[in-house]
CSV table of C-alpha atoms in Angstrom, one decimal:
chain,number,residue,atom,x,y,z
D,47,UNK,CA,17.1,-11.2,-1.6
D,48,UNK,CA,19.1,-8.9,0.7
D,49,UNK,CA,17.7,-5.6,2.0
D,50,UNK,CA,18.2,-3.3,5.0
D,51,UNK,CA,16.1,-1.3,7.4
D,52,UNK,CA,17.0,1.9,9.2
D,53,UNK,CA,14.9,1.1,12.3
D,54,UNK,CA,12.7,-1.6,13.7
D,55,UNK,CA,9.3,-1.7,12.0
D,56,UNK,CA,6.4,-3.9,11.0
D,57,UNK,CA,6.7,-4.9,7.3
D,58,UNK,CA,4.4,-6.7,4.9
D,59,UNK,CA,6.4,-8.5,2.3
D,60,UNK,CA,4.9,-9.7,-1.0
D,61,UNK,CA,6.5,-11.3,-4.0
D,62,UNK,CA,4.8,-11.0,-7.4
D,63,UNK,CA,5.8,-12.4,-10.8
D,64,UNK,CA,6.1,-10.2,-14.0
D,65,UNK,CA,2.4,-10.7,-14.6
D,66,UNK,CA,1.5,-9.1,-11.3
D,67,UNK,CA,0.4,-12.4,-9.8
D,68,UNK,CA,1.2,-13.3,-6.2
D,69,UNK,CA,4.2,-15.7,-6.3
D,70,UNK,CA,4.1,-16.3,-2.5
D,71,UNK,CA,1.6,-15.4,0.2
D,72,UNK,CA,2.2,-12.0,1.9
D,73,UNK,CA,4.2,-12.2,5.1
D,74,UNK,CA,3.6,-9.9,8.0
D,75,UNK,CA,7.0,-9.5,9.7
D,76,UNK,CA,8.7,-7.4,12.3
D,77,UNK,CA,12.0,-6.4,10.9
D,78,UNK,CA,14.9,-5.4,13.1
D,79,UNK,CA,17.2,-2.5,12.2
D,80,UNK,CA,20.0,-3.5,9.9
D,81,UNK,CA,20.4,-6.0,7.1
D,82,UNK,CA,17.7,-8.7,6.4
D,83,UNK,CA,17.6,-11.6,4.0
D,84,UNK,CA,14.3,-12.8,2.4
D,85,UNK,CA,14.3,-16.5,1.5
D,86,UNK,CA,13.3,-17.1,-2.2
D,87,UNK,CA,14.5,-20.7,-2.5
D,88,UNK,CA,11.0,-22.1,-3.1
D,89,UNK,CA,10.4,-19.9,-6.2
D,90,UNK,CA,11.1,-21.2,-9.7
D,91,UNK,CA,13.7,-19.3,-11.9
D,92,UNK,CA,12.4,-16.0,-13.3
D,93,UNK,CA,12.0,-12.3,-12.8
D,94,UNK,CA,10.0,-11.1,-9.7
D,95,UNK,CA,9.1,-7.9,-7.8
D,96,UNK,CA,9.6,-7.8,-4.0
D,97,UNK,CA,7.2,-5.3,-2.4
D,98,UNK,CA,7.9,-4.2,1.2
D,99,UNK,CA,5.1,-2.0,2.8
D,100,UNK,CA,5.5,-0.3,6.2
D,101,UNK,CA,3.4,2.4,7.9
D,102,UNK,CA,5.5,5.1,6.2
D,103,UNK,CA,6.7,3.6,2.9
D,104,UNK,CA,6.1,1.3,0.0
D,105,UNK,CA,9.3,-0.1,-1.7
D,106,UNK,CA,9.4,-2.4,-4.7
D,107,UNK,CA,12.6,-4.1,-5.8
D,108,UNK,CA,13.0,-6.1,-9.0
D,109,UNK,CA,15.1,-9.3,-8.8
D,110,UNK,CA,15.9,-12.3,-10.9
D,111,UNK,CA,16.0,-15.8,-9.5
D,112,UNK,CA,18.4,-18.0,-11.4
């Protein structure tokens, strides 16, 4: 999954399935300004929600793994 950040910041990344269950353990990362790729190769095919929390925002993106 590709995303981007406008500045360097600490981010907690979580992936949930459509039932709201955790599909992978939360990761606490320091993301650099610019584009970032989050690896999802270990997930089975299906629809998921990627949640990215920072000190100032909470973003959720829906994606489909084929």
